[in-house]
C-alpha cells in the first residue's frame, strides 16, 4: 500500500468523523431545545418540534440556541407565506359552491395573516438585536393570528375550517419560537 493512498484514506475518515460529530451535536442541540420547549410549554409537542427542525437543513448546522431560534422564526414565516398564497388561491378559484360564510372567514384569515408579514420583519429585527422581550410580543401576535383565523370558522356549528392543519402548524411553530425566545430572555439576565 502506498503512502499517498493511506493518507487519503485517513483524510476521508477524518472528514467522515467530523461530519458525524457535527451531525450528532446538531441533533443534540435540537433534542435538548425541544425537550426544554415541551417542558416549558405543555402546548408544544417534543416530536413535532424535532420533526420541524429536522426538516430544515439549516438547523442541522446550528451550534447555538440563538441560531436555532432564528431558524424557527424563519420556518414560521415560510409556513405563513405559503398559507397566505393558499388562502388567495381558495378565494380566487371562483368556486361557486364555496359557502359564503366560509368565504367570509377566509377573507378574515387572509387579513390577519397578511398583517403578519410586517410582524415577521420586525420580529427578526428584534431577535437579531437581542430585543427578546419585543420579539416575544410579535411572536405572540402571530400565535393570535392563527387562533383568530381558526376561531372564525367555529362561529357556525356545521362549518369546517379548511385551514385547521395550517393554523395548527402556525400555532405550534410560533409556540416553539416563543419558547426559545423566552429561554434567551432568561439566560440573558
Ligand atoms: C396553550 O394554549 C392555550 C390555548 O391557546 C393557551 O390558552 C395557553 O395559554 C397556552 N399555554 C401556554 C403555556 O402557552
Ligand atoms: C409547515 O410546517 C410544518 C411543520 O414543520 C410542516 O409539516 C408543513 O409541511 C409546513 N408547511 C408548509 C406549507 O411549509
Ligand atoms: C368547489 O369546492 C368544493 C370544496 O373545496 C369542491 O368539493 C368542489 O368540487 C368544487 N367545485 C368546483 C366546481 O370546482
Short mmCIF file of C-alpha atoms and ligand atoms in Angstrom, two decimals:
data_model
loop_
_atom_site.label_atom_id
_atom_site.label_comp_id
_atom_site.label_asym_id
_atom_site.label_seq_id
_atom_site.Cartn_x
_atom_site.Cartn_y
_atom_site.Cartn_z
CA UNK A 1 0.00 0.00 0.00
CA UNK A 2 1.48 3.32 -0.99
CA UNK A 3 1.70 6.18 1.42
CA UNK A 4 -0.49 8.65 -0.52
CA UNK A 5 -3.45 6.28 -0.53
CA UNK A 6 -3.26 5.63 3.19
CA UNK A 7 -3.01 9.38 3.74
CA UNK A 8 -6.08 9.98 1.68
CA UNK A 9 -7.88 7.19 3.48
CA UNK A 10 -7.02 8.84 6.76
CA UNK A 11 -8.21 12.16 5.41
CA UNK A 12 -11.50 10.66 4.27
CA UNK A 13 -12.01 9.05 7.64
CA UNK A 14 -11.25 12.33 9.39
CA UNK A 15 -13.78 14.18 7.25
CA UNK A 16 -16.37 11.50 7.84
CA UNK A 17 -15.71 11.63 11.56
CA UNK A 18 -16.05 15.42 11.67
CA UNK A 19 -19.32 15.27 9.74
CA UNK A 20 -20.61 12.67 12.13
CA UNK A 21 -19.61 14.71 15.18
CA UNK A 22 -21.24 17.91 13.90
CA UNK A 23 -24.36 15.97 12.95
CA UNK A 24 -24.57 14.38 16.39
CA UNK A 25 -24.01 17.76 18.08
CA UNK A 26 -26.68 19.48 15.99
CA UNK A 27 -29.09 16.69 16.78
CA UNK A 28 -28.27 17.03 20.45
CA UNK A 29 -28.99 20.76 20.30
CA UNK A 30 -32.33 20.09 18.60
CA UNK A 31 -33.12 17.31 21.08
CA UNK A 32 -32.21 19.45 24.10
CA UNK A 33 -34.04 22.52 22.80
CA UNK A 34 -37.20 20.58 22.02
CA UNK A 35 -37.07 18.87 25.42
CA UNK A 36 -36.85 22.27 27.11
CA UNK A 37 -39.58 23.77 24.93
CA UNK A 38 -42.03 20.96 25.62
CA UNK A 39 -41.24 21.12 29.32
CA UNK A 40 -41.78 24.88 29.49
CA UNK A 41 -44.94 24.88 27.40
CA UNK A 42 -47.36 21.94 27.53
CA UNK A 43 -48.77 23.08 24.18
CA UNK A 44 -45.53 22.06 22.46
CA UNK A 45 -45.08 18.51 21.28
CA UNK A 46 -41.49 17.28 21.50
CA UNK A 47 -41.93 15.09 18.45
CA UNK A 48 -43.40 17.90 16.37
CA UNK A 49 -40.58 20.20 17.43
CA UNK A 50 -37.85 17.73 16.45
CA UNK A 51 -39.54 16.91 13.15
CA UNK A 52 -39.94 20.54 12.16
CA UNK A 53 -36.29 21.34 12.89
CA UNK A 54 -35.00 18.24 11.14
CA UNK A 55 -37.00 19.10 8.05
CA UNK A 56 -34.97 22.30 7.77
CA UNK A 57 -31.40 21.51 6.75
CA UNK A 58 -30.05 24.76 8.25
CA UNK A 59 -30.94 23.64 11.74
CA UNK A 60 -28.66 20.64 11.29
CA UNK A 61 -25.74 23.07 11.21
CA UNK A 62 -26.89 25.17 14.16
CA UNK A 63 -24.44 25.19 17.02
CA UNK A 64 -26.19 27.50 19.43
CA UNK A 65 -29.70 28.08 20.72
CA UNK A 66 -29.60 31.60 19.22
CA UNK A 67 -29.18 30.16 15.74
CA UNK A 68 -31.98 27.67 16.24
CA UNK A 69 -34.31 30.44 17.44
CA UNK A 70 -33.80 32.49 14.29
CA UNK A 71 -34.31 29.41 12.15
CA UNK A 72 -37.57 28.69 13.97
CA UNK A 73 -38.90 32.19 13.18
CA UNK A 74 -37.97 31.73 9.53
CA UNK A 75 -39.72 28.36 9.44
CA UNK A 76 -42.95 30.02 10.63
CA UNK A 77 -42.57 32.82 8.10
CA UNK A 78 -42.16 30.30 5.32
CA UNK A 79 -45.19 28.40 6.55
CA UNK A 80 -47.38 31.51 6.87
CA UNK A 81 -46.31 32.84 3.46
CA UNK A 82 -47.47 29.57 1.96
CA UNK A 83 -50.76 29.75 3.88
CA UNK A 84 -51.36 33.27 2.53
CA UNK A 85 -50.88 32.01 -1.01
CA UNK A 86 -53.14 29.05 -0.30
CA UNK A 87 -55.98 31.26 1.02
CA UNK A 88 -55.65 33.52 -2.01
CA UNK A 89 -55.95 30.51 -4.23
CA UNK A 90 -59.03 29.24 -2.40
CA UNK A 91 -60.68 32.64 -2.74
CA UNK A 92 -59.68 33.18 -6.36
CA UNK A 93 -60.87 29.83 -7.60
CA UNK A 94 -64.23 31.49 -8.16
CA UNK A 95 -65.71 28.28 -6.92
CA UNK A 96 -69.45 28.99 -6.82
CA UNK A 97 -70.03 26.16 -4.37
CA UNK A 98 -67.89 27.84 -1.74
CA UNK A 99 -70.10 28.68 1.17
CA UNK A 100 -70.46 32.47 1.76
CA UNK A 101 -69.72 32.00 5.46
CA UNK A 102 -66.52 30.09 4.70
CA UNK A 103 -65.61 32.70 2.13
CA UNK A 104 -66.02 35.49 4.68
CA UNK A 105 -63.90 33.56 7.19
CA UNK A 106 -61.19 33.00 4.59
CA UNK A 107 -61.21 36.75 3.91
CA UNK A 108 -60.73 37.44 7.62
CA UNK A 109 -57.90 34.90 7.81
CA UNK A 110 -56.20 36.47 4.84
CA UNK A 111 -56.38 39.83 6.56
CA UNK A 112 -54.85 38.67 9.84
CA UNK A 113 -52.19 36.58 8.13
CA UNK A 114 -51.26 39.35 5.69
CA UNK A 115 -50.67 41.62 8.64
CA UNK A 116 -48.10 39.17 9.99
CA UNK A 117 -45.76 39.85 7.05
CA UNK A 118 -44.54 43.09 8.61
CA UNK A 119 -44.67 41.45 12.05
CA UNK A 120 -42.13 38.84 10.91
CA UNK A 121 -39.82 41.57 9.63
CA UNK A 122 -39.96 43.34 12.99
CA UNK A 123 -39.66 40.10 14.96
CA UNK A 124 -36.50 39.13 13.08
CA UNK A 125 -35.07 42.62 13.54
CA UNK A 126 -35.76 42.48 17.28
CA UNK A 127 -34.34 38.97 17.52
CA UNK A 128 -31.09 39.88 15.82
CA UNK A 129 -30.73 42.93 18.09
CA UNK A 130 -31.39 40.66 21.10
CA UNK A 131 -34.52 42.63 21.99
CA UNK A 132 -36.08 39.35 23.03
CA UNK A 133 -38.94 40.86 25.05
CA UNK A 134 -40.06 42.83 21.97
CA UNK A 135 -39.67 39.75 19.81
CA UNK A 136 -41.86 37.84 22.29
CA UNK A 137 -44.71 40.36 21.75
CA UNK A 138 -44.50 39.96 17.97
CA UNK A 139 -44.44 36.17 18.09
CA UNK A 140 -47.43 36.24 20.43
CA UNK A 141 -49.36 38.25 17.88
CA UNK A 142 -48.56 35.60 15.25
CA UNK A 143 -49.98 32.94 17.57
CA UNK A 144 -53.06 35.14 17.94
CA UNK A 145 -53.43 35.30 14.17
CA UNK A 146 -53.62 31.50 13.99
CA UNK A 147 -56.25 31.23 16.72
CA UNK A 148 -58.26 34.19 15.40
CA UNK A 149 -58.38 32.56 11.98
CA UNK A 150 -59.41 29.15 13.32
CA UNK A 151 -61.98 30.58 15.77
CA UNK A 152 -63.73 32.39 12.93
CA UNK A 153 -64.89 29.10 11.46
CA UNK A 154 -66.18 27.93 14.85
CA UNK A 155 -68.83 30.62 14.90
CA UNK A 156 -71.04 28.40 12.81
CA UNK A 157 -71.62 24.90 14.11
CA UNK A 158 -71.56 22.96 10.88
CA UNK A 159 -68.73 24.89 9.28
CA UNK A 160 -65.48 23.04 8.66
CA UNK A 161 -62.31 25.06 8.57
CA UNK A 162 -60.19 24.27 5.52
CA UNK A 163 -57.22 25.76 7.37
CA UNK A 164 -57.13 23.71 10.58
CA UNK A 165 -53.86 21.92 9.79
CA UNK A 166 -52.19 25.15 8.69
CA UNK A 167 -53.42 27.08 11.72
CA UNK A 168 -52.16 24.32 13.99
CA UNK A 169 -48.78 24.42 12.28
CA UNK A 170 -48.56 28.18 12.78
CA UNK A 171 -49.63 27.79 16.40
CA UNK A 172 -47.11 25.03 17.17
CA UNK A 173 -44.22 26.60 15.30
CA UNK A 174 -44.83 30.00 16.91
CA UNK A 175 -45.07 28.44 20.35
CA UNK A 176 -41.67 26.80 19.76
CA UNK A 177 -40.09 30.08 18.64
CA UNK A 178 -41.69 31.89 21.57
CA UNK A 179 -40.39 29.30 23.99
CA UNK A 180 -36.84 29.70 22.64
CA UNK A 181 -37.09 33.48 22.88
CA UNK A 182 -38.23 33.16 26.49
CA UNK A 183 -35.24 30.91 27.26
CA UNK A 184 -32.97 33.55 25.76
CA UNK A 185 -34.63 36.28 27.86
CA UNK A 186 -33.88 34.21 30.96
CA UNK A 187 -30.29 33.37 30.05
CA UNK A 188 -29.56 36.99 29.17
CA UNK A 189 -30.40 38.19 32.67
C1 LIG B 1 -51.63 26.74 25.48
O1 LIG B 1 -52.66 27.01 24.54
C2 LIG B 1 -53.81 27.57 25.10
C3 LIG B 1 -54.86 27.65 24.01
O2 LIG B 1 -54.49 28.52 23.00
C4 LIG B 1 -53.47 28.92 25.71
O3 LIG B 1 -54.62 29.50 26.28
C5 LIG B 1 -52.41 28.72 26.78
O4 LIG B 1 -52.00 29.97 27.30
C6 LIG B 1 -51.21 28.00 26.20
N1 LIG B 1 -50.27 27.66 27.25
C7 LIG B 1 -49.06 28.20 27.31
C8 LIG B 1 -48.21 27.76 28.47
O5 LIG B 1 -48.62 29.00 26.49
C1 LIG B 2 -45.29 23.97 7.90
O1 LIG B 2 -44.55 23.40 8.95
C2 LIG B 2 -44.91 22.06 9.27
C3 LIG B 2 -44.06 21.63 10.44
O2 LIG B 2 -42.69 21.76 10.18
C4 LIG B 2 -44.74 21.16 8.08
O3 LIG B 2 -45.18 19.87 8.39
C5 LIG B 2 -45.53 21.71 6.93
O4 LIG B 2 -45.30 20.94 5.79
C6 LIG B 2 -45.16 23.14 6.66
N1 LIG B 2 -46.00 23.67 5.62
C7 LIG B 2 -45.51 24.38 4.61
C8 LIG B 2 -46.50 24.77 3.59
O5 LIG B 2 -44.33 24.69 4.52
C1 LIG B 3 -65.70 23.65 -5.10
O1 LIG B 3 -65.04 23.41 -3.86
C2 LIG B 3 -65.51 22.27 -3.18
C3 LIG B 3 -64.82 22.23 -1.81
O2 LIG B 3 -63.49 22.64 -1.91
C4 LIG B 3 -65.26 21.03 -4.01
O3 LIG B 3 -65.71 19.88 -3.35
C5 LIG B 3 -65.96 21.16 -5.35
O4 LIG B 3 -65.65 20.08 -6.17
C6 LIG B 3 -65.55 22.47 -6.04
N1 LIG B 3 -66.38 22.67 -7.23
C7 LIG B 3 -65.89 23.15 -8.37
C8 LIG B 3 -66.87 23.36 -9.45
O5 LIG B 3 -64.70 23.41 -8.51
#
